[in-house]
Amino acid sequence: MKTSARPKEGLFLGLTFGLIVVLGTVFFFKKWLPDLASDRVEIDHLFYTILIMTGIVFILVQGITGYFIWRYSDPTPERAVYLSHSRSLEITWTTVTALLMLALGVWGLSLWKNVTTGNAPSKALAVEITGQQFQWNIRYPGPDSKFGRVDPHLISDDNALGLDPKDKASKDDVVVQDDLYLVVNRPAIVTLRSKDVIHSFFLPNFRVKQDAVPGMSIDTWFTPTKIGDYEIACAQFCGLGHYTMRGMVHVLSQEQFDQKMKELGHVSYQHHLLTLKGE
Ligand SMILES: [Cu+2]
């Protein structure tokens, strides 16, 4: 005859796992990514594929665990079936998991190759971005489409990148802080560098995140697809002012962009250099 009641622990733990299932389901359906403004839609596909796969497994495992805790906390002698092992079950879950991981790995690697070393179209807009505590120095090659020479010895408050005023190609380079101008539907190749510590160039709306490492030049490319203003964040803790290391991407039409470059050509550091030299 059944006399003893189910112990409180079983009920409590069972309900706790039930709560995890409820919360897991709520978070599963939340909006995970900000509005997409670039051509990197495949990153979203990969992200949501992984989220759906792991989300379903997570919710199932927590739910079944909670149910078993509750079910077998019943002190009436109903024993669970003892299973030492099952070869076919083990082979199945190992193979299926391995194949899924392999597929995700191959997909992820080919995607990564495309956004980092993949060939950007030749009409791409070239921009060089140098991280510095705590700002983004953004350099455009100017009308000659050539980045001029820089020399670390020439770095000063007025010349953040050490542009060499004796180099012709440097003269028309445009350097601005924290405002990145790009052209809608025109691929952009960003070359990332750093003057001091590791920073991370993060454009949430563009699905772009790439470290800027001292001593290295790292390229990444993407195509903005929507006109508008978007955030640039530093995603690598880089010092006390890290939280202030914030900029904006302004996606413009080609005409607006050309106009902007003209304006900036007159206020950039390059202009200061020429003024200093009395030219
Ligand atoms: Cu930083």
Short mmCIF file of N, CA and C and ligand atoms in Angstrom, two decimals, residues 131-136 196-201 233-239 241-243 245, ligand 1:
data_model
loop_
_atom_site.label_atom_id
_atom_site.label_comp_id
_atom_site.label_asym_id
_atom_site.label_seq_id
_atom_site.Cartn_x
_atom_site.Cartn_y
_atom_site.Cartn_z
N GLY A 131 42.95 51.26 -35.05
CA GLY A 131 42.44 51.39 -33.69
C GLY A 131 43.48 52.04 -32.81
N GLN A 132 43.01 52.77 -31.83
CA GLN A 132 43.90 53.48 -30.92
C GLN A 132 43.08 53.74 -29.67
N GLN A 133 43.73 53.71 -28.50
CA GLN A 133 43.00 54.02 -27.26
C GLN A 133 42.62 55.50 -27.30
N PHE A 134 41.43 55.97 -27.44
CA PHE A 134 40.20 55.19 -27.60
C PHE A 134 39.42 55.78 -28.76
N GLN A 135 39.95 55.58 -29.95
CA GLN A 135 39.28 56.11 -31.14
C GLN A 135 39.62 55.25 -32.35
N TRP A 136 38.82 55.43 -33.40
CA TRP A 136 39.07 54.77 -34.67
C TRP A 136 39.59 55.82 -35.64
N ASP A 196 48.25 50.52 -30.66
CA ASP A 196 48.68 50.24 -29.30
C ASP A 196 48.34 48.82 -28.84
N VAL A 197 47.09 48.57 -28.55
CA VAL A 197 46.70 47.25 -28.02
C VAL A 197 45.70 46.61 -28.99
N ILE A 198 45.23 45.43 -28.66
CA ILE A 198 44.25 44.76 -29.52
C ILE A 198 42.88 45.42 -29.33
N HIS A 199 42.30 45.83 -30.44
CA HIS A 199 40.92 46.32 -30.44
C HIS A 199 40.12 45.36 -31.32
N SER A 200 38.81 45.51 -31.28
CA SER A 200 38.00 44.69 -32.17
C SER A 200 36.96 45.56 -32.85
N PHE A 201 37.04 45.58 -34.16
CA PHE A 201 36.16 46.40 -35.00
C PHE A 201 34.83 45.66 -35.17
N ALA A 233 31.41 49.62 -32.72
CA ALA A 233 31.80 49.43 -31.33
C ALA A 233 33.17 48.78 -31.28
N CYS A 234 33.88 48.98 -30.18
CA CYS A 234 35.10 48.20 -29.95
C CYS A 234 34.67 47.00 -29.12
N ALA A 235 34.91 45.79 -29.63
CA ALA A 235 34.43 44.59 -28.96
C ALA A 235 35.54 43.86 -28.20
N GLN A 236 36.64 44.57 -27.97
CA GLN A 236 37.73 43.95 -27.21
C GLN A 236 38.10 44.92 -26.10
N PHE A 237 38.01 44.46 -24.85
CA PHE A 237 38.32 45.35 -23.73
C PHE A 237 39.76 45.85 -23.89
N CYS A 238 39.92 47.17 -24.09
CA CYS A 238 41.23 47.68 -24.49
C CYS A 238 41.77 48.74 -23.55
N GLY A 239 41.15 48.94 -22.40
CA GLY A 239 41.64 49.92 -21.45
C GLY A 239 40.48 50.61 -20.77
N GLY A 241 39.13 53.50 -21.08
CA GLY A 241 38.16 54.25 -21.90
C GLY A 241 37.49 53.39 -22.95
N HIS A 242 37.62 52.07 -22.82
CA HIS A 242 37.07 51.15 -23.82
C HIS A 242 35.62 51.48 -24.19
N TYR A 243 34.82 51.79 -23.16
CA TYR A 243 33.39 52.02 -23.42
C TYR A 243 33.14 53.27 -24.25
N MET A 245 34.97 54.03 -26.88
CA MET A 245 35.53 53.80 -28.20
C MET A 245 34.41 53.40 -29.17
CU CU B 1 39.32 49.37 -28.26
#
